[in-house]
Tab-separated table of C-alpha atoms in Angstrom:
chain	number	residue	atom	x	y	z
A	1	MET	CA	11.582	11.181	25.380
A	2	LYS	CA	11.982	14.244	23.154
A	3	LEU	CA	13.433	14.621	19.641
A	4	VAL	CA	14.301	17.641	17.537
A	5	VAL	CA	12.787	17.831	14.048
A	6	SER	CA	14.765	20.084	11.679
A	7	ALA	CA	14.978	20.961	7.995
A	8	ASN	CA	18.112	22.376	6.359
A	9	GLY	CA	19.454	23.536	9.724
A	10	ASN	CA	16.185	25.122	10.920
A	11	VAL	CA	14.420	23.659	13.946
A	12	ILE	CA	10.800	23.046	12.955
A	13	GLY	CA	9.614	21.572	16.213
A	14	PHE	CA	9.841	18.898	18.853
A	15	LEU	CA	8.488	15.352	18.844
A	16	SER	CA	7.831	13.897	22.272
A	17	MET	CA	6.340	10.822	23.819
A	18	ASP	CA	4.940	10.427	27.309
A	19	THR	CA	6.014	6.906	28.203
A	20	GLN	CA	3.608	6.787	31.148
A	21	ILE	CA	0.457	7.200	29.068
A	22	GLY	CA	1.827	6.259	25.635
A	23	LEU	CA	0.824	9.481	23.872
A	24	TYR	CA	2.848	11.356	21.253
A	25	ALA	CA	2.912	15.109	20.714
A	26	PHE	CA	4.451	17.479	18.219
A	27	ASP	CA	4.971	21.165	18.942
A	28	TYR	CA	6.243	23.663	16.371
A	29	SER	CA	9.122	25.812	17.595
A	30	THR	CA	8.595	29.535	18.149
A	31	SER	CA	11.437	30.325	15.760
A	32	TRP	CA	9.719	28.307	13.034
A	33	LEU	CA	6.311	29.897	13.560
A	34	ASP	CA	7.916	33.358	13.375
A	35	ARG	CA	9.183	32.722	9.834
A	36	GLU	CA	7.145	34.113	6.945
A	37	ASP	CA	7.865	30.982	4.905
A	38	CYS	CA	6.983	28.443	7.602
A	39	PHE	CA	4.840	25.480	6.629
A	40	PRO	CA	3.184	22.562	8.454
A	41	LEU	CA	4.671	19.084	8.290
A	42	SER	CA	1.445	17.936	6.647
A	43	PRO	CA	-2.207	18.994	6.346
A	44	ALA	CA	-2.891	16.598	9.233
A	45	LEU	CA	-0.477	18.515	11.512
A	46	PRO	CA	-1.404	22.201	11.027
A	47	LEU	CA	0.755	25.010	12.389
A	48	VAL	CA	-2.006	25.927	14.833
A	49	ARG	CA	-3.381	22.884	16.593
A	50	GLN	CA	-7.064	22.397	15.956
A	51	ASN	CA	-9.682	21.412	18.515
A	52	THR	CA	-8.496	17.820	18.652
A	53	SER	CA	-8.188	15.658	21.725
A	54	ASP	CA	-4.783	14.601	23.021
A	55	GLU	CA	-5.542	11.084	21.812
A	56	GLN	CA	-6.371	12.212	18.272
A	57	HIS	CA	-3.343	14.503	18.128
A	58	SER	CA	-1.159	11.609	19.302
A	59	ALA	CA	-2.582	9.370	16.577
A	60	ASN	CA	-1.940	12.022	13.889
A	61	VAL	CA	1.648	12.479	15.075
A	62	ARG	CA	2.369	8.757	15.285
A	63	GLN	CA	0.932	8.093	11.827
A	64	PHE	CA	2.969	10.887	10.228
A	65	PHE	CA	6.312	9.790	11.669
A	66	GLN	CA	5.713	6.050	11.197
A	67	ASN	CA	5.321	6.765	7.488
A	68	LEU	CA	8.982	7.889	7.424
A	69	LEU	CA	10.199	4.393	8.277
A	70	PRO	CA	10.948	1.527	5.868
A	71	GLU	CA	8.583	-1.422	5.663
A	72	GLY	CA	8.822	-5.190	5.614
A	73	GLN	CA	12.240	-6.833	5.903
A	74	ALA	CA	14.014	-3.467	5.812
A	75	LEU	CA	12.202	-2.451	9.006
A	76	ASP	CA	13.135	-5.755	10.634
A	77	ASP	CA	16.778	-5.225	9.658
A	78	ALA	CA	16.771	-1.655	10.982
A	79	ALA	CA	15.324	-2.743	14.307
A	80	GLN	CA	17.810	-5.592	14.673
A	81	ALA	CA	20.817	-3.473	13.693
A	82	ASN	CA	19.925	-0.850	16.291
A	83	LYS	CA	18.748	-3.294	18.960
A	84	VAL	CA	15.315	-1.730	19.316
A	85	SER	CA	11.858	-3.170	18.868
A	86	LYS	CA	10.377	-2.503	15.437
A	87	SER	CA	7.353	-1.109	17.288
A	88	ASN	CA	9.586	1.450	19.058
A	89	LEU	CA	8.925	4.492	16.895
A	90	MET	CA	11.088	6.916	18.851
A	91	GLY	CA	14.056	4.542	18.952
A	92	LEU	CA	13.882	3.931	15.201
A	93	LEU	CA	13.624	7.641	14.468
A	94	VAL	CA	16.775	8.272	16.504
A	95	ALA	CA	18.559	5.605	14.454
A	96	LEU	CA	17.209	6.503	11.004
A	97	GLY	CA	16.035	10.080	11.244
A	98	ARG	CA	19.045	11.847	9.735
A	99	GLU	CA	18.307	10.651	6.178
A	100	THR	CA	14.554	10.579	5.704
A	101	ALA	CA	12.411	11.147	2.650
A	102	GLY	CA	12.063	14.888	2.206
A	103	ALA	CA	13.745	17.592	4.241
A	104	LEU	CA	13.301	16.354	7.780
A	105	GLU	CA	16.206	15.458	10.036
A	106	ILE	CA	15.368	13.957	13.407
A	107	SER	CA	17.847	13.902	16.279
A	108	MET	CA	18.188	13.968	20.040
A	109	THR	CA	17.939	17.299	21.824
A	110	GLU	CA	21.071	19.376	22.365
A	111	ALA	CA	20.968	18.424	26.028
A	112	SER	CA	21.361	14.754	25.145
A	113	PRO	CA	24.600	13.054	26.239
A	114	ILE	CA	24.665	11.191	22.915
A	115	PRO	CA	27.171	12.950	20.580
A	116	THR	CA	26.231	13.984	17.045
A	117	PRO	CA	27.746	11.571	14.489
A	118	THR	CA	30.941	12.787	12.857
A	119	PRO	CA	30.320	13.480	9.167
A	120	SER	CA	31.621	10.607	7.054
A	121	LYS	CA	31.728	9.912	3.329
A	122	ARG	CA	32.791	6.417	2.259
A	123	LEU	CA	33.380	5.310	-1.312
A	124	LEU	CA	31.134	2.479	-2.473
A	125	THR	CA	32.873	0.649	-5.305
A	126	PRO	CA	30.994	-1.375	-7.948
A	127	GLN	CA	32.917	-4.459	-6.792
A	128	GLU	CA	31.747	-4.103	-3.188
A	129	LEU	CA	28.207	-3.353	-4.298
A	130	SER	CA	28.158	-6.415	-6.556
A	131	LEU	CA	29.348	-8.623	-3.698
A	132	ARG	CA	26.693	-7.282	-1.357
A	133	ILE	CA	23.954	-7.803	-3.931
A	134	ARG	CA	24.986	-11.452	-4.254
A	135	SER	CA	25.243	-11.813	-0.463
A	136	ARG	CA	21.695	-10.698	0.271
A	137	PRO	CA	20.395	-14.153	1.243
A	138	ASP	CA	22.788	-14.043	4.206
A	139	GLN	CA	23.332	-10.322	4.811
A	140	ALA	CA	20.825	-7.478	5.094
A	141	PHE	CA	21.280	-5.177	2.110
A	142	SER	CA	20.162	-2.063	4.003
A	143	VAL	CA	22.876	-2.394	6.684
A	144	TRP	CA	26.399	-1.233	5.810
A	145	ASP	CA	29.263	-0.686	8.265
A	146	GLY	CA	26.849	-1.504	11.066
A	147	LYS	CA	24.542	1.362	10.040
A	148	VAL	CA	21.204	1.276	8.280
A	149	ARG	CA	21.549	3.116	4.967
A	150	LEU	CA	17.868	3.425	4.293
A	151	SER	CA	14.919	5.196	5.818
A	152	ILE	CA	12.831	5.265	2.661
A	153	ALA	CA	9.490	3.503	2.853
A	154	GLY	CA	8.889	0.477	0.638
A	155	TYR	CA	9.542	-3.253	0.381
A	156	GLN	CA	12.115	-3.427	-2.414
A	157	ASP	CA	15.806	-3.609	-1.546
A	158	LYS	CA	17.337	-0.158	-1.869
A	159	ILE	CA	19.982	2.049	-0.332
A	160	ALA	CA	20.530	5.804	-0.427
A	161	VAL	CA	23.833	7.022	-1.881
A	162	LEU	CA	25.537	10.297	-2.721
A	163	GLU	CA	26.718	10.453	-6.341
A	164	GLU	CA	29.623	12.738	-7.194
A	165	ASN	CA	31.564	12.692	-10.457
A	166	GLY	CA	30.250	9.257	-11.325
A	167	LEU	CA	31.245	7.768	-7.958
A	168	TRP	CA	28.918	6.555	-5.198
A	169	PHE	CA	29.359	7.277	-1.516
A	170	LEU	CA	27.696	6.174	1.703
A	171	VAL	CA	27.321	9.340	3.769
A	172	ASP	CA	26.466	10.108	7.354
A	173	GLY	CA	26.457	13.152	9.601
A	174	LYS	CA	25.651	16.845	9.501
A	175	GLY	CA	25.897	18.581	6.149
A	176	LEU	CA	25.790	15.395	4.071
A	177	ALA	CA	22.843	13.880	2.218
A	178	SER	CA	22.152	11.242	-0.408
A	179	THR	CA	21.207	12.207	-3.945
A	180	HIS	CA	20.126	8.872	-5.420
A	181	LEU	CA	18.344	5.657	-4.506
A	182	LEU	CA	19.974	2.486	-5.727
A	183	LYS	CA	17.850	-0.636	-6.373
A	184	PRO	CA	19.041	-4.103	-7.434
A	185	ASP	CA	16.737	-6.807	-8.732
A	186	PRO	CA	14.730	-8.613	-6.027
A	187	ILE	CA	16.069	-11.895	-4.683
A	188	ARG	CA	12.904	-13.841	-5.592
A	189	SER	CA	13.448	-15.648	-8.882
A	190	GLY	CA	9.969	-14.802	-10.147
A	191	LEU	CA	10.756	-11.077	-9.922
A	192	GLN	CA	14.042	-11.040	-11.790
A	193	HIS	CA	14.674	-8.145	-14.179
A	194	MET	CA	12.342	-5.897	-12.183
A	195	THR	CA	14.983	-3.202	-12.661
A	196	SER	CA	14.339	-3.347	-16.429
A	197	ASN	CA	10.596	-3.299	-15.797
A	198	GLU	CA	10.727	-0.183	-13.622
A	199	PHE	CA	13.299	1.484	-15.884
A	200	ALA	CA	11.005	1.009	-18.885
A	201	CYS	CA	7.854	2.197	-17.119
A	202	MET	CA	9.582	5.280	-15.728
A	203	ARG	CA	11.056	6.224	-19.101
A	204	LEU	CA	7.690	5.614	-20.789
A	205	ALA	CA	5.989	7.942	-18.281
A	206	GLN	CA	8.508	10.669	-19.096
A	207	ALA	CA	7.980	10.125	-22.820
A	208	VAL	CA	4.196	10.592	-22.587
A	209	GLY	CA	4.553	13.795	-20.557
A	210	ILE	CA	4.175	12.647	-16.954
A	211	ALA	CA	6.599	14.302	-14.524
A	212	THR	CA	8.785	11.448	-13.304
A	213	ALA	CA	11.958	10.994	-11.294
A	214	ASP	CA	15.063	10.619	-13.468
A	215	VAL	CA	16.323	7.039	-13.721
A	216	ARG	CA	19.115	5.142	-15.387
A	217	LEU	CA	20.115	1.489	-15.592
A	218	GLU	CA	23.646	0.272	-14.952
A	219	HIS	CA	25.326	-3.130	-14.731
A	220	ILE	CA	28.118	-3.924	-12.241
A	221	PRO	CA	27.601	-6.647	-13.695
A	222	GLU	CA	24.281	-7.088	-11.826
A	223	PRO	CA	21.643	-4.651	-13.071
A	224	ILE	CA	20.928	-1.745	-10.728
A	225	LEU	CA	18.415	1.045	-11.122
A	226	LEU	CA	19.546	4.499	-10.018
A	227	ILE	CA	16.762	6.956	-9.186
A	228	ARG	CA	17.662	10.592	-8.726
A	229	ARG	CA	15.951	11.957	-5.624
A	230	PHE	CA	13.551	14.763	-6.478
A	231	ASP	CA	13.537	15.831	-2.820
A	232	ARG	CA	17.149	17.011	-3.163
A	233	LEU	CA	18.435	20.153	-4.912
A	234	ILE	CA	22.104	19.821	-5.807
A	235	GLY	CA	23.882	23.177	-5.821
A	236	GLU	CA	27.450	24.429	-5.771
A	237	GLY	CA	28.972	22.615	-2.839
A	238	ASN	CA	25.719	21.899	-1.031
A	239	ILE	CA	22.579	19.775	-1.198
A	240	GLU	CA	19.270	21.322	-0.162
A	241	ARG	CA	16.568	19.020	1.130
A	242	LEU	CA	12.993	19.677	-0.009
A	243	HIS	CA	10.083	18.890	2.280
A	244	CYS	CA	8.102	16.103	0.682
A	245	ILE	CA	5.369	13.862	2.115
A	246	ASP	CA	3.671	10.769	0.759
A	247	GLY	CA	-0.027	10.328	0.142
A	248	CYS	CA	-0.702	8.645	3.469
A	249	GLN	CA	0.993	11.458	5.373
A	250	ALA	CA	-0.940	14.038	3.362
A	251	LEU	CA	-4.245	12.279	4.079
A	252	GLY	CA	-3.449	11.704	7.753
A	253	LEU	CA	-3.454	7.914	7.324
A	254	GLY	CA	-1.184	5.321	8.890
A	255	VAL	CA	1.104	3.159	6.779
A	256	SER	CA	-1.286	0.216	7.137
A	257	MET	CA	-3.935	2.220	5.275
A	258	LYS	CA	-2.002	2.700	2.043
A	259	TYR	CA	-4.353	0.296	0.234
A	260	GLU	CA	-7.981	1.240	-0.360
A	261	ARG	CA	-8.955	-2.148	1.048
A	262	PRO	CA	-6.658	-2.069	4.088
A	263	TYR	CA	-7.880	-5.382	5.453
A	264	GLY	CA	-7.484	-7.307	2.214
A	265	ASP	CA	-9.613	-8.662	-0.603
A	266	GLY	CA	-11.229	-11.497	1.338
A	267	ARG	CA	-14.971	-12.017	1.087
A	268	ASP	CA	-15.693	-10.779	4.610
A	269	VAL	CA	-13.583	-7.588	4.461
A	270	GLN	CA	-13.414	-6.515	0.812
A	271	HIS	CA	-16.292	-4.063	1.299
A	272	ILE	CA	-14.281	-2.050	3.870
A	273	ARG	CA	-12.535	0.719	1.916
A	274	ASP	CA	-11.131	2.958	4.667
A	275	GLY	CA	-7.646	3.359	3.182
A	276	ALA	CA	-6.181	5.723	0.604
A	277	THR	CA	-8.482	6.279	-2.390
A	278	LEU	CA	-8.485	8.401	-5.510
A	279	PRO	CA	-11.524	10.429	-4.329
A	280	LYS	CA	-9.695	11.249	-1.087
A	281	LEU	CA	-6.586	12.340	-2.990
A	282	PHE	CA	-8.537	14.561	-5.404
A	283	ALA	CA	-10.396	16.110	-2.460
A	284	LEU	CA	-7.048	16.772	-0.776
A	285	LEU	CA	-5.872	18.699	-3.833
A	286	ASP	CA	-9.080	20.736	-3.864
A	287	ARG	CA	-8.544	21.998	-0.326
A	288	ALA	CA	-4.753	22.063	0.038
A	289	SER	CA	-3.001	22.381	-3.341
A	290	SER	CA	-1.359	25.650	-4.304
A	291	GLN	CA	-2.238	24.834	-7.942
A	292	PRO	CA	-5.358	22.629	-7.783
A	293	ALA	CA	-6.249	22.649	-11.492
A	294	VAL	CA	-2.707	21.669	-12.525
A	295	ASP	CA	-2.383	19.007	-9.843
A	296	ARG	CA	-5.819	17.502	-10.460
A	297	LEU	CA	-5.037	17.020	-14.153
A	298	ALA	CA	-1.638	15.531	-13.276
A	299	LEU	CA	-3.245	13.136	-10.778
A	300	LEU	CA	-5.812	12.048	-13.371
A	301	ARG	CA	-3.056	11.307	-15.866
A	302	TRP	CA	-1.082	9.452	-13.189
A	303	SER	CA	-4.157	7.329	-12.398
A	304	ILE	CA	-4.789	6.493	-16.059
A	305	PHE	CA	-1.136	5.652	-16.691
A	306	GLN	CA	-1.137	3.067	-13.885
A	307	ILE	CA	-3.914	1.217	-15.691
A	308	LEU	CA	-2.228	1.442	-19.099
A	309	ILE	CA	1.012	-0.102	-17.777
A	310	GLY	CA	-0.736	-2.614	-15.521
A	311	ASN	CA	0.566	-1.215	-12.223
A	312	THR	CA	-1.729	-2.749	-9.612
A	313	ASP	CA	0.518	-1.606	-6.736
A	314	ALA	CA	-0.087	2.155	-7.152
A	315	HIS	CA	-1.074	2.766	-3.521
A	316	GLY	CA	-1.220	5.794	-1.247
A	317	LYS	CA	2.503	5.769	-0.439
A	318	ASN	CA	3.476	5.674	-4.112
A	319	LEU	CA	2.388	9.274	-4.516
A	320	SER	CA	4.185	12.229	-2.962
A	321	PHE	CA	3.628	15.940	-2.514
A	322	PHE	CA	5.945	18.882	-2.001
A	323	ILE	CA	4.757	21.154	0.778
A	324	ASP	CA	5.685	24.764	1.507
A	325	SER	CA	4.054	27.919	2.825
A	326	GLY	CA	1.770	28.048	-0.224
A	327	GLY	CA	0.331	24.565	0.225
A	328	ILE	CA	1.014	21.204	-1.391
A	329	ARG	CA	2.028	20.333	-4.959
A	330	LEU	CA	2.098	16.937	-6.619
A	331	ALA	CA	5.679	15.614	-6.817
A	332	PRO	CA	7.144	13.626	-9.732
A	333	SER	CA	6.077	10.010	-10.147
A	334	TYR	CA	8.131	7.046	-8.936
A	335	ASP	CA	7.841	3.283	-8.345
A	336	LEU	CA	6.133	2.814	-11.722
A	337	LEU	CA	6.001	-0.889	-12.479
A	338	CYS	CA	4.022	-3.313	-14.618
A	339	CYS	CA	2.688	-5.694	-11.964
A	340	LEU	CA	0.443	-7.638	-14.348
A	341	MET	CA	3.642	-9.261	-15.629
A	342	TYR	CA	3.813	-11.063	-12.278
A	343	ALA	CA	0.137	-11.838	-11.905
A	344	GLU	CA	0.811	-15.569	-11.641
A	345	GLY	CA	1.044	-15.295	-7.869
A	346	GLN	CA	4.166	-13.138	-7.449
A	347	ILE	CA	2.313	-9.813	-7.064
A	348	SER	CA	-1.400	-9.290	-6.532
A	349	ASP	CA	-3.361	-8.407	-9.662
A	350	THR	CA	-5.893	-6.442	-7.595
A	351	LEU	CA	-5.682	-2.661	-7.867
A	352	SER	CA	-4.485	-0.878	-4.749
A	353	MET	CA	-6.971	1.936	-5.419
A	354	ALA	CA	-10.134	1.271	-7.411
A	355	ILE	CA	-11.317	2.944	-10.583
A	356	GLY	CA	-14.900	3.569	-9.533
A	357	ASP	CA	-15.845	0.316	-7.831
A	358	ASN	CA	-13.630	-1.903	-9.992
A	359	PHE	CA	-10.373	-3.321	-8.617
A	360	ASP	CA	-9.504	-5.285	-11.787
A	361	ALA	CA	-7.333	-3.291	-14.216
A	362	ARG	CA	-8.158	-5.687	-17.069
A	363	THR	CA	-11.953	-5.416	-16.955
A	364	LEU	CA	-12.566	-1.687	-16.638
A	365	THR	CA	-15.707	-0.390	-18.330
A	366	PRO	CA	-16.902	3.083	-19.386
A	367	TYR	CA	-19.110	3.036	-16.282
A	368	ASP	CA	-16.089	2.478	-14.000
A	369	TRP	CA	-14.251	5.482	-15.444
A	370	ALA	CA	-17.369	7.662	-15.377
A	371	LEU	CA	-18.025	6.721	-11.744
A	372	MET	CA	-14.417	7.476	-10.852
A	373	GLY	CA	-14.798	10.892	-12.496
A	374	ALA	CA	-18.020	11.633	-10.626
A	375	GLU	CA	-16.520	10.598	-7.281
A	376	CYS	CA	-13.422	12.747	-7.886
A	377	GLY	CA	-15.252	15.798	-9.230
A	378	LEU	CA	-13.911	15.327	-12.777
A	379	ASN	CA	-15.753	16.020	-15.994
A	380	ALA	CA	-16.529	12.774	-17.832
A	381	ARG	CA	-15.439	14.276	-21.154
A	382	LEU	CA	-12.054	15.107	-19.631
A	383	VAL	CA	-11.655	11.558	-18.295
A	384	GLY	CA	-12.534	9.998	-21.654
A	385	ARG	CA	-10.292	12.390	-23.581
A	386	GLU	CA	-7.269	11.828	-21.340
A	387	LEU	CA	-7.816	8.063	-21.409
A	388	LYS	CA	-7.760	8.073	-25.220
A	389	GLN	CA	-4.857	10.479	-25.590
A	390	LEU	CA	-2.591	8.652	-23.129
A	391	ALA	CA	-3.362	5.241	-24.638
A	392	ASP	CA	-2.610	6.605	-28.112
A	393	LYS	CA	0.679	8.101	-26.899
A	394	VAL	CA	1.831	4.870	-25.264
A	395	LEU	CA	1.173	2.813	-28.392
A	396	LYS	CA	2.823	5.395	-30.628
A	397	ILE	CA	5.907	6.008	-28.497
A	398	TRP	CA	6.661	2.488	-27.291
A	399	PRO	CA	8.287	0.904	-30.418
A	400	GLU	CA	11.078	3.488	-30.687
A	401	LEU	CA	11.437	3.785	-26.917
A	402	LYS	CA	11.815	0.008	-26.679
A	403	GLN	CA	14.836	0.137	-29.004
A	404	ASN	CA	16.403	2.858	-26.863
A	405	LEU	CA	15.787	0.832	-23.714
A	406	VAL	CA	17.511	-2.201	-25.209
A	407	ALA	CA	20.467	0.000	-26.135
A	408	ALA	CA	20.538	1.230	-22.510
A	409	GLY	CA	20.865	-2.341	-21.222
A	410	ALA	CA	17.266	-3.314	-20.431
A	411	ASN	CA	16.376	-6.998	-20.607
A	412	ASP	CA	14.821	-7.778	-24.003
A	413	THR	CA	12.568	-10.593	-22.760
A	414	THR	CA	11.144	-8.315	-20.075
A	415	LEU	CA	10.477	-5.580	-22.626
A	416	ASN	CA	8.607	-8.043	-24.839
A	417	SER	CA	6.428	-9.064	-21.905
A	418	LEU	CA	5.768	-5.422	-21.087
A	419	GLU	CA	4.765	-4.786	-24.679
A	420	GLY	CA	2.088	-7.457	-24.483
A	421	VAL	CA	0.567	-5.897	-21.364
A	422	PHE	CA	0.784	-2.349	-22.729
A	423	ASN	CA	-0.881	-3.328	-26.003
A	424	GLN	CA	-3.718	-5.121	-24.247
A	425	GLN	CA	-4.369	-2.387	-21.687
A	426	CYS	CA	-4.176	0.437	-24.224
A	427	THR	CA	-6.390	-1.380	-26.722
A	428	ASN	CA	-9.008	-1.917	-24.007
A	429	ALA	CA	-8.789	1.752	-23.025
A	430	LEU	CA	-9.219	2.955	-26.596
A	431	SER	CA	-12.264	0.722	-27.082
A	432	ILE	CA	-14.136	2.367	-24.195
A	433	ALA	CA	-12.745	5.927	-23.950
A	434	GLY	CA	-15.353	7.443	-26.261
A	435	LEU	CA	-18.189	5.898	-24.235
A	436	VAL	CA	-17.189	7.397	-20.879
A	437	PRO	CA	-18.956	10.764	-21.442
A	438	LYS	CA	-22.078	8.940	-22.628
A	439	ILE	CA	-22.743	7.258	-19.273
A	440	SER	CA	-25.854	8.850	-17.835
A	441	LYS	CA	-25.276	10.801	-14.619
A	442	ASP	CA	-28.528	9.342	-13.328
A	443	ILE	CA	-26.978	5.890	-12.897
A	444	LEU	CA	-23.736	7.017	-11.289
């Protein structure tokens, strides 16, 4: 089994699997390696293969490409719609690989008897979308016209659409690409108005100076959140795809390792912290970023902001990086959400990645922040200063922003709940920020 991996019409390489021994391999094409602007798919898959065994190379390849697939129910729906096992990576990539996150397009080789899909662009009306949102208990939201319209990782319902002149289209085939992700509220009653929650957190991040994907809230009449894809450049008559990888792909981790505690928070396994962590991400920027000082400061601010808004689900796949011939660069933020609003059993209140050794966003101490700084190679004064400045900005900006969010259609009750969390988290941060630099290095 062999697949072609391309980007914007250029063949990057070939993904293969030996079905006899169950090993994967990826080989960059000669034409790609000859380009002056060529780049690796990720730091874990360098242009020149290192001294790794076939087994380790196979694991690196499998982990990278598995991270392109959706998770949870969306993966189940994709497997069922295409009549392949959800453990069949190659089969799922054939089905979903033409509209991945980033620039990559995955297809059969030219010698394959399977024809390339004819380009198609179908109008998606608000009426049809509204009906499908209401039909989700009985009909998979990611499957339209018998095709899966999603290959974006994550658990929330979402589809990828092309927006042109205020209209939405489902697109398929060569030369076409989506420009936006469209999210309705979750089906679970305890998570209603999550669109307003995410809309508010994303707009707040922009307001305090954190690079964030553009979002807007619309009602059809159901609320839907539209997120403009930052891995797409919309030009005159064409859409360029930008190569973008998530934190797990950048770290060479599988999707199951997106949480720092990949085996859970239970007593017997909570000490195992083999998954994505802030120290690993900062170390990645040190060795691979084309602008390490800029990216390290941005990652610190991203980390602090998650605490201030109560986002306990900020895991390794909720960070992304652009990658080109110069290295990696931190991409805009996305999936910003106040999870502490749902801490009554709907969403875990345990942090996905610890601050120091503390996984509780509500009980962080100066020691926790100082330890985090030491582990990530950050100056304690910088950590304390950024903690104070961001908390001050959130409290100052929120009242006026809240009024604008209400005017944009956000749910008022949800915004009031968010305000309570923001005030508590920011007040806690301000009470300890000045003490962070005073923690003795001898006890860290």
